């Protein structure tokens, strides 16, 4: 039986591919040098499917991929309960944070009762403010969140932060860390039962590879 693994493009692919290769998973073609998005792993019945980070959980959820390497941020935003989160790879680490303009942090300027927050993570943001009992208007953006408060679109943003360089370069400061993020190994629930014999040893060798990489 063949197995498909969905790999999120971008940072997750870049960071996990060397680890997979180290563990003996050699791709028939290198994703950087190939336009193919479905790449066989040499000498195995495994294929790697390279997908948009935000699409990876969908592939796994619907069974197009048996396993996936997905950011915890994307899992949380899309509701991860309909797939198994098997393992924290520790790769592509960052944090999800609430940030605001340096100037408003200094002046503690008067925020309205309902604050406007721009983010790619609408659901996480809604949950976060509901838990805190803070009234908020969430504005969904698809990129360049750092720009939004400068343009007067919002008071605060929720975005991923790693080194803090992007916030700093845009005169923003972190107000609060919402949660820590890293790439997780996930599995389709049905595959995990029906293909258990193939999946368990594969998952074990992936875990080992990531443990050694840390
Ligand atoms: O495909 P799509 O366009 O949706 O994603 P993308 O291009 O924004 O990011 P990509 O493809 O590189 O990878 C996205 C996934 O990588 C996320 O879902 C996270 O799980 C993980 N990840 C880890 C990160 C970061 N670290 C990260 N630092 N994704 C994005 N960033 C961005 C952040 O949005 C901000 O713009 O890096 C900037 C902050 O970095 P610092 O170092 O300046 O703080
Ligand atoms: Mg991208």
PDB file of N, CA and C in Angstrom, residues 135-211:
ATOM      1  N   UNK A 135     -13.506  42.927  24.273  1.00  0.00           N
ATOM      2  CA  UNK A 135     -14.271  43.109  23.035  1.00  0.00           C
ATOM      3  C   UNK A 135     -13.323  43.442  21.907  1.00  0.00           C
ATOM      4  N   UNK A 136     -13.504  42.787  20.780  1.00  0.00           N
ATOM      5  CA  UNK A 136     -12.586  43.034  19.675  1.00  0.00           C
ATOM      6  C   UNK A 136     -13.289  42.891  18.341  1.00  0.00           C
ATOM      7  N   UNK A 137     -12.736  43.600  17.366  1.00  0.00           N
ATOM      8  CA  UNK A 137     -13.168  43.409  15.986  1.00  0.00           C
ATOM      9  C   UNK A 137     -11.976  42.814  15.255  1.00  0.00           C
ATOM     10  N   UNK A 138     -12.148  41.609  14.726  1.00  0.00           N
ATOM     11  CA  UNK A 138     -11.035  40.942  14.063  1.00  0.00           C
ATOM     12  C   UNK A 138     -11.086  41.243  12.565  1.00  0.00           C
ATOM     13  N   UNK A 139      -9.969  41.722  12.046  1.00  0.00           N
ATOM     14  CA  UNK A 139      -9.890  42.039  10.619  1.00  0.00           C
ATOM     15  C   UNK A 139      -8.964  41.027   9.961  1.00  0.00           C
ATOM     16  N   UNK A 140      -9.532  40.249   9.059  1.00  0.00           N
ATOM     17  CA  UNK A 140      -8.754  39.184   8.404  1.00  0.00           C
ATOM     18  C   UNK A 140      -7.852  39.774   7.319  1.00  0.00           C
ATOM     19  N   UNK A 141      -6.547  39.500   7.432  1.00  0.00           N
ATOM     20  CA  UNK A 141      -5.605  39.889   6.379  1.00  0.00           C
ATOM     21  C   UNK A 141      -4.859  38.642   5.916  1.00  0.00           C
ATOM     22  N   UNK A 142      -4.327  38.688   4.718  1.00  0.00           N
ATOM     23  CA  UNK A 142      -3.614  37.530   4.175  1.00  0.00           C
ATOM     24  C   UNK A 142      -2.107  37.714   4.199  1.00  0.00           C
ATOM     25  N   UNK A 143      -1.648  38.922   4.525  1.00  0.00           N
ATOM     26  CA  UNK A 143      -0.203  39.154   4.592  1.00  0.00           C
ATOM     27  C   UNK A 143       0.092  40.561   5.060  1.00  0.00           C
ATOM     28  N   UNK A 144       1.386  40.858   5.256  1.00  0.00           N
ATOM     29  CA  UNK A 144       1.881  42.182   5.661  1.00  0.00           C
ATOM     30  C   UNK A 144       1.071  42.810   6.798  1.00  0.00           C
ATOM     31  N   UNK A 145       0.839  41.993   7.821  1.00  0.00           N
ATOM     32  CA  UNK A 145       0.105  42.463   9.000  1.00  0.00           C
ATOM     33  C   UNK A 145       0.775  43.693   9.633  1.00  0.00           C
ATOM     34  N   UNK A 146       2.114  43.727   9.553  1.00  0.00           N
ATOM     35  CA  UNK A 146       2.897  44.777  10.233  1.00  0.00           C
ATOM     36  C   UNK A 146       2.506  46.171   9.752  1.00  0.00           C
ATOM     37  N   UNK A 147       1.981  46.212   8.534  1.00  0.00           N
ATOM     38  CA  UNK A 147       1.642  47.496   7.938  1.00  0.00           C
ATOM     39  C   UNK A 147       0.343  48.067   8.502  1.00  0.00           C
ATOM     40  N   UNK A 148      -0.557  47.181   8.871  1.00  0.00           N
ATOM     41  CA  UNK A 148      -1.948  47.546   9.161  1.00  0.00           C
ATOM     42  C   UNK A 148      -2.104  48.621  10.246  1.00  0.00           C
ATOM     43  N   UNK A 149      -1.396  48.527  11.391  1.00  0.00           N
ATOM     44  CA  UNK A 149      -1.587  49.574  12.405  1.00  0.00           C
ATOM     45  C   UNK A 149      -1.041  50.928  11.956  1.00  0.00           C
ATOM     46  N   UNK A 150      -0.009  50.921  11.139  1.00  0.00           N
ATOM     47  CA  UNK A 150       0.543  52.184  10.631  1.00  0.00           C
ATOM     48  C   UNK A 150      -0.440  52.883   9.707  1.00  0.00           C
ATOM     49  N   UNK A 151      -1.173  52.076   8.964  1.00  0.00           N
ATOM     50  CA  UNK A 151      -2.133  52.641   8.015  1.00  0.00           C
ATOM     51  C   UNK A 151      -3.454  53.001   8.695  1.00  0.00           C
ATOM     52  N   UNK A 152      -3.551  52.703   9.989  1.00  0.00           N
ATOM     53  CA  UNK A 152      -4.771  53.053  10.722  1.00  0.00           C
ATOM     54  C   UNK A 152      -5.895  52.028  10.571  1.00  0.00           C
ATOM     55  N   UNK A 153      -5.525  50.846  10.093  1.00  0.00           N
ATOM     56  CA  UNK A 153      -6.538  49.800   9.900  1.00  0.00           C
ATOM     57  C   UNK A 153      -6.935  49.148  11.220  1.00  0.00           C
ATOM     58  N   UNK A 154      -5.989  49.109  12.163  1.00  0.00           N
ATOM     59  CA  UNK A 154      -6.242  48.396  13.420  1.00  0.00           C
ATOM     60  C   UNK A 154      -5.384  48.996  14.535  1.00  0.00           C
ATOM     61  N   UNK A 155      -5.714  48.599  15.775  1.00  0.00           N
ATOM     62  CA  UNK A 155      -4.907  49.025  16.917  1.00  0.00           C
ATOM     63  C   UNK A 155      -3.765  48.050  17.171  1.00  0.00           C
ATOM     64  N   UNK A 156      -4.060  46.770  16.958  1.00  0.00           N
ATOM     65  CA  UNK A 156      -3.063  45.737  17.255  1.00  0.00           C
ATOM     66  C   UNK A 156      -3.067  44.676  16.163  1.00  0.00           C
ATOM     67  N   UNK A 157      -2.025  43.867  16.175  1.00  0.00           N
ATOM     68  CA  UNK A 157      -1.998  42.733  15.243  1.00  0.00           C
ATOM     69  C   UNK A 157      -1.691  41.447  16.017  1.00  0.00           C
ATOM     70  N   UNK A 158      -2.069  40.336  15.426  1.00  0.00           N
ATOM     71  CA  UNK A 158      -1.630  39.033  15.932  1.00  0.00           C
ATOM     72  C   UNK A 158      -0.887  38.369  14.786  1.00  0.00           C
ATOM     73  N   UNK A 159       0.388  38.042  15.029  1.00  0.00           N
ATOM     74  CA  UNK A 159       1.196  37.450  13.957  1.00  0.00           C
ATOM     75  C   UNK A 159       2.266  36.548  14.550  1.00  0.00           C
ATOM     76  N   UNK A 160       2.912  35.781  13.678  1.00  0.00           N
ATOM     77  CA  UNK A 160       4.012  34.927  14.111  1.00  0.00           C
ATOM     78  C   UNK A 160       5.264  35.765  14.305  1.00  0.00           C
ATOM     79  N   UNK A 161       6.002  35.443  15.344  1.00  0.00           N
ATOM     80  CA  UNK A 161       7.251  36.141  15.638  1.00  0.00           C
ATOM     81  C   UNK A 161       8.315  35.084  15.875  1.00  0.00           C
ATOM     82  N   UNK A 162       9.475  35.291  15.273  1.00  0.00           N
ATOM     83  CA  UNK A 162      10.592  34.384  15.544  1.00  0.00           C
ATOM     84  C   UNK A 162      11.684  35.182  16.254  1.00  0.00           C
ATOM     85  N   UNK A 163      12.514  35.878  15.503  1.00  0.00           N
ATOM     86  CA  UNK A 163      13.587  36.664  16.124  1.00  0.00           C
ATOM     87  C   UNK A 163      13.070  37.997  16.669  1.00  0.00           C
ATOM     88  N   UNK A 164      11.928  38.445  16.181  1.00  0.00           N
ATOM     89  CA  UNK A 164      11.403  39.759  16.558  1.00  0.00           C
ATOM     90  C   UNK A 164      11.875  40.842  15.598  1.00  0.00           C
ATOM     91  N   UNK A 165      12.711  40.460  14.639  1.00  0.00           N
ATOM     92  CA  UNK A 165      13.273  41.418  13.679  1.00  0.00           C
ATOM     93  C   UNK A 165      12.223  42.137  12.844  1.00  0.00           C
ATOM     94  N   UNK A 166      11.207  41.397  12.427  1.00  0.00           N
ATOM     95  CA  UNK A 166      10.171  42.005  11.579  1.00  0.00           C
ATOM     96  C   UNK A 166       9.369  43.040  12.366  1.00  0.00           C
ATOM     97  N   UNK A 167       9.008  42.699  13.605  1.00  0.00           N
ATOM     98  CA  UNK A 167       8.277  43.667  14.442  1.00  0.00           C
ATOM     99  C   UNK A 167       9.116  44.927  14.624  1.00  0.00           C
ATOM    100  N   UNK A 168      10.367  44.714  14.985  1.00  0.00           N
ATOM    101  CA  UNK A 168      11.265  45.833  15.277  1.00  0.00           C
ATOM    102  C   UNK A 168      11.417  46.737  14.059  1.00  0.00           C
ATOM    103  N   UNK A 169      11.641  46.118  12.913  1.00  0.00           N
ATOM    104  CA  UNK A 169      11.835  46.888  11.680  1.00  0.00           C
ATOM    105  C   UNK A 169      10.594  47.711  11.329  1.00  0.00           C
ATOM    106  N   UNK A 170       9.457  47.320  11.879  1.00  0.00           N
ATOM    107  CA  UNK A 170       8.215  48.029  11.584  1.00  0.00           C
ATOM    108  C   UNK A 170       7.681  48.796  12.793  1.00  0.00           C
ATOM    109  N   UNK A 171       8.590  49.110  13.723  1.00  0.00           N
ATOM    110  CA  UNK A 171       8.227  49.907  14.909  1.00  0.00           C
ATOM    111  C   UNK A 171       7.053  49.332  15.683  1.00  0.00           C
ATOM    112  N   UNK A 172       7.093  47.995  15.844  1.00  0.00           N
ATOM    113  CA  UNK A 172       6.062  47.331  16.635  1.00  0.00           C
ATOM    114  C   UNK A 172       6.713  46.639  17.825  1.00  0.00           C
ATOM    115  N   UNK A 173       5.962  46.465  18.903  1.00  0.00           N
ATOM    116  CA  UNK A 173       6.466  45.699  20.053  1.00  0.00           C
ATOM    117  C   UNK A 173       5.484  44.604  20.431  1.00  0.00           C
ATOM    118  N   UNK A 174       6.064  43.531  20.961  1.00  0.00           N
ATOM    119  CA  UNK A 174       5.234  42.410  21.370  1.00  0.00           C
ATOM    120  C   UNK A 174       4.578  42.756  22.697  1.00  0.00           C
ATOM    121  N   UNK A 175       3.285  42.559  22.763  1.00  0.00           N
ATOM    122  CA  UNK A 175       2.538  42.883  23.974  1.00  0.00           C
ATOM    123  C   UNK A 175       2.342  41.611  24.801  1.00  0.00           C
ATOM    124  N   UNK A 176       2.094  40.505  24.120  1.00  0.00           N
ATOM    125  CA  UNK A 176       1.878  39.250  24.809  1.00  0.00           C
ATOM    126  C   UNK A 176       2.099  38.064  23.879  1.00  0.00           C
ATOM    127  N   UNK A 177       2.714  37.017  24.420  1.00  0.00           N
ATOM    128  CA  UNK A 177       2.829  35.783  23.644  1.00  0.00           C
ATOM    129  C   UNK A 177       1.534  35.006  23.823  1.00  0.00           C
ATOM    130  N   UNK A 178       0.930  34.613  22.725  1.00  0.00           N
ATOM    131  CA  UNK A 178      -0.327  33.852  22.811  1.00  0.00           C
ATOM    132  C   UNK A 178      -0.036  32.362  22.943  1.00  0.00           C
ATOM    133  N   UNK A 179       0.870  31.848  22.118  1.00  0.00           N
ATOM    134  CA  UNK A 179       1.281  30.446  22.259  1.00  0.00           C
ATOM    135  C   UNK A 179       2.540  30.161  21.454  1.00  0.00           C
ATOM    136  N   UNK A 180       3.162  29.047  21.786  1.00  0.00           N
ATOM    137  CA  UNK A 180       4.360  28.630  21.074  1.00  0.00           C
ATOM    138  C   UNK A 180       3.981  27.709  19.932  1.00  0.00           C
ATOM    139  N   UNK A 181       4.694  27.854  18.829  1.00  0.00           N
ATOM    140  CA  UNK A 181       4.341  27.167  17.576  1.00  0.00           C
ATOM    141  C   UNK A 181       5.540  26.341  17.095  1.00  0.00           C
ATOM    142  N   UNK A 182       5.251  25.196  16.497  1.00  0.00           N
ATOM    143  CA  UNK A 182       6.279  24.415  15.800  1.00  0.00           C
ATOM    144  C   UNK A 182       5.572  23.471  14.842  1.00  0.00           C
ATOM    145  N   UNK A 183       6.341  22.806  14.004  1.00  0.00           N
ATOM    146  CA  UNK A 183       5.736  21.894  13.021  1.00  0.00           C
ATOM    147  C   UNK A 183       5.387  20.570  13.687  1.00  0.00           C
ATOM    148  N   UNK A 184       4.179  20.096  13.451  1.00  0.00           N
ATOM    149  CA  UNK A 184       3.685  18.852  14.069  1.00  0.00           C
ATOM    150  C   UNK A 184       3.501  17.781  13.000  1.00  0.00           C
ATOM    151  N   UNK A 185       3.775  16.554  13.413  1.00  0.00           N
ATOM    152  CA  UNK A 185       3.471  15.407  12.560  1.00  0.00           C
ATOM    153  C   UNK A 185       2.025  15.002  12.841  1.00  0.00           C
ATOM    154  N   UNK A 186       1.196  15.021  11.796  1.00  0.00           N
ATOM    155  CA  UNK A 186      -0.219  14.678  11.980  1.00  0.00           C
ATOM    156  C   UNK A 186      -0.586  13.493  11.091  1.00  0.00           C
ATOM    157  N   UNK A 187      -1.681  12.824  11.450  1.00  0.00           N
ATOM    158  CA  UNK A 187      -2.119  11.670  10.661  1.00  0.00           C
ATOM    159  C   UNK A 187      -3.616  11.723  10.411  1.00  0.00           C
ATOM    160  N   UNK A 188      -4.020  11.210   9.273  1.00  0.00           N
ATOM    161  CA  UNK A 188      -5.435  11.009   8.986  1.00  0.00           C
ATOM    162  C   UNK A 188      -5.940   9.902   9.906  1.00  0.00           C
ATOM    163  N   UNK A 189      -7.106  10.112  10.501  1.00  0.00           N
ATOM    164  CA  UNK A 189      -7.607   9.171  11.518  1.00  0.00           C
ATOM    165  C   UNK A 189      -7.911   7.791  10.937  1.00  0.00           C
ATOM    166  N   UNK A 190      -8.489   7.760   9.744  1.00  0.00           N
ATOM    167  CA  UNK A 190      -8.841   6.470   9.136  1.00  0.00           C
ATOM    168  C   UNK A 190      -7.569   5.743   8.693  1.00  0.00           C
ATOM    169  N   UNK A 191      -6.665   6.463   8.037  1.00  0.00           N
ATOM    170  CA  UNK A 191      -5.388   5.851   7.607  1.00  0.00           C
ATOM    171  C   UNK A 191      -4.662   5.239   8.787  1.00  0.00           C
ATOM    172  N   UNK A 192      -4.707   5.974   9.893  1.00  0.00           N
ATOM    173  CA  UNK A 192      -3.941   5.518  11.053  1.00  0.00           C
ATOM    174  C   UNK A 192      -4.432   4.172  11.554  1.00  0.00           C
ATOM    175  N   UNK A 193      -5.694   3.881  11.301  1.00  0.00           N
ATOM    176  CA  UNK A 193      -6.224   2.566  11.685  1.00  0.00           C
ATOM    177  C   UNK A 193      -5.987   1.546  10.570  1.00  0.00           C
ATOM    178  N   UNK A 194      -6.381   1.929   9.341  1.00  0.00           N
ATOM    179  CA  UNK A 194      -6.342   0.955   8.239  1.00  0.00           C
ATOM    180  C   UNK A 194      -4.928   0.647   7.761  1.00  0.00           C
ATOM    181  N   UNK A 195      -4.031   1.621   7.860  1.00  0.00           N
ATOM    182  CA  UNK A 195      -2.662   1.426   7.364  1.00  0.00           C
ATOM    183  C   UNK A 195      -1.655   1.360   8.509  1.00  0.00           C
ATOM    184  N   UNK A 196      -2.156   0.952   9.655  1.00  0.00           N
ATOM    185  CA  UNK A 196      -1.367   0.941  10.871  1.00  0.00           C
ATOM    186  C   UNK A 196      -0.016   0.223  10.709  1.00  0.00           C
ATOM    187  N   UNK A 197      -0.064  -0.931  10.034  1.00  0.00           N
ATOM    188  CA  UNK A 197       1.139  -1.753   9.890  1.00  0.00           C
ATOM    189  C   UNK A 197       2.254  -0.989   9.156  1.00  0.00           C
ATOM    190  N   UNK A 198       1.870  -0.178   8.171  1.00  0.00           N
ATOM    191  CA  UNK A 198       2.878   0.603   7.438  1.00  0.00           C
ATOM    192  C   UNK A 198       3.206   1.908   8.163  1.00  0.00           C
ATOM    193  N   UNK A 199       2.174   2.488   8.768  1.00  0.00           N
ATOM    194  CA  UNK A 199       2.364   3.829   9.344  1.00  0.00           C
ATOM    195  C   UNK A 199       3.176   3.830  10.635  1.00  0.00           C
ATOM    196  N   UNK A 200       2.953   2.850  11.494  1.00  0.00           N
ATOM    197  CA  UNK A 200       3.629   2.874  12.796  1.00  0.00           C
ATOM    198  C   UNK A 200       5.167   2.871  12.651  1.00  0.00           C
ATOM    199  N   UNK A 201       5.734   1.965  11.844  1.00  0.00           N
ATOM    200  CA  UNK A 201       7.196   2.009  11.693  1.00  0.00           C
ATOM    201  C   UNK A 201       7.688   3.298  11.025  1.00  0.00           C
ATOM    202  N   UNK A 202       6.888   3.823  10.079  1.00  0.00           N
ATOM    203  CA  UNK A 202       7.278   5.070   9.409  1.00  0.00           C
ATOM    204  C   UNK A 202       7.277   6.228  10.411  1.00  0.00           C
ATOM    205  N   UNK A 203       6.220   6.306  11.212  1.00  0.00           N
ATOM    206  CA  UNK A 203       6.119   7.373  12.221  1.00  0.00           C
ATOM    207  C   UNK A 203       7.279   7.254  13.215  1.00  0.00           C
ATOM    208  N   UNK A 204       7.609   6.029  13.602  1.00  0.00           N
ATOM    209  CA  UNK A 204       8.722   5.828  14.537  1.00  0.00           C
ATOM    210  C   UNK A 204      10.039   6.325  13.950  1.00  0.00           C
ATOM    211  N   UNK A 205      10.266   6.021  12.675  1.00  0.00           N
ATOM    212  CA  UNK A 205      11.546   6.455  12.121  1.00  0.00           C
ATOM    213  C   UNK A 205      11.571   7.967  11.914  1.00  0.00           C
ATOM    214  N   UNK A 206      10.403   8.556  11.631  1.00  0.00           N
ATOM    215  CA  UNK A 206      10.352  10.022  11.519  1.00  0.00           C
ATOM    216  C   UNK A 206      10.632  10.668  12.878  1.00  0.00           C
ATOM    217  N   UNK A 207      10.005  10.115  13.924  1.00  0.00           N
ATOM    218  CA  UNK A 207      10.225  10.652  15.281  1.00  0.00           C
ATOM    219  C   UNK A 207      11.712  10.600  15.634  1.00  0.00           C
ATOM    220  N   UNK A 208      12.301   9.455  15.336  1.00  0.00           N
ATOM    221  CA  UNK A 208      13.736   9.293  15.644  1.00  0.00           C
ATOM    222  C   UNK A 208      14.572  10.331  14.922  1.00  0.00           C
ATOM    223  N   UNK A 209      14.239  10.539  13.645  1.00  0.00           N
ATOM    224  CA  UNK A 209      15.002  11.499  12.843  1.00  0.00           C
ATOM    225  C   UNK A 209      14.903  12.894  13.450  1.00  0.00           C
ATOM    226  N   UNK A 210      13.690  13.288  13.874  1.00  0.00           N
ATOM    227  CA  UNK A 210      13.514  14.625  14.432  1.00  0.00           C
ATOM    228  C   UNK A 210      14.158  14.745  15.805  1.00  0.00           C
ATOM    229  N   UNK A 211      14.117  13.671  16.576  1.00  0.00           N
ATOM    230  CA  UNK A 211      14.759  13.707  17.893  1.00  0.00           C
ATOM    231  C   UNK A 211      16.250  13.971  17.751  1.00  0.00           C
TER     232      UNK A 211
END
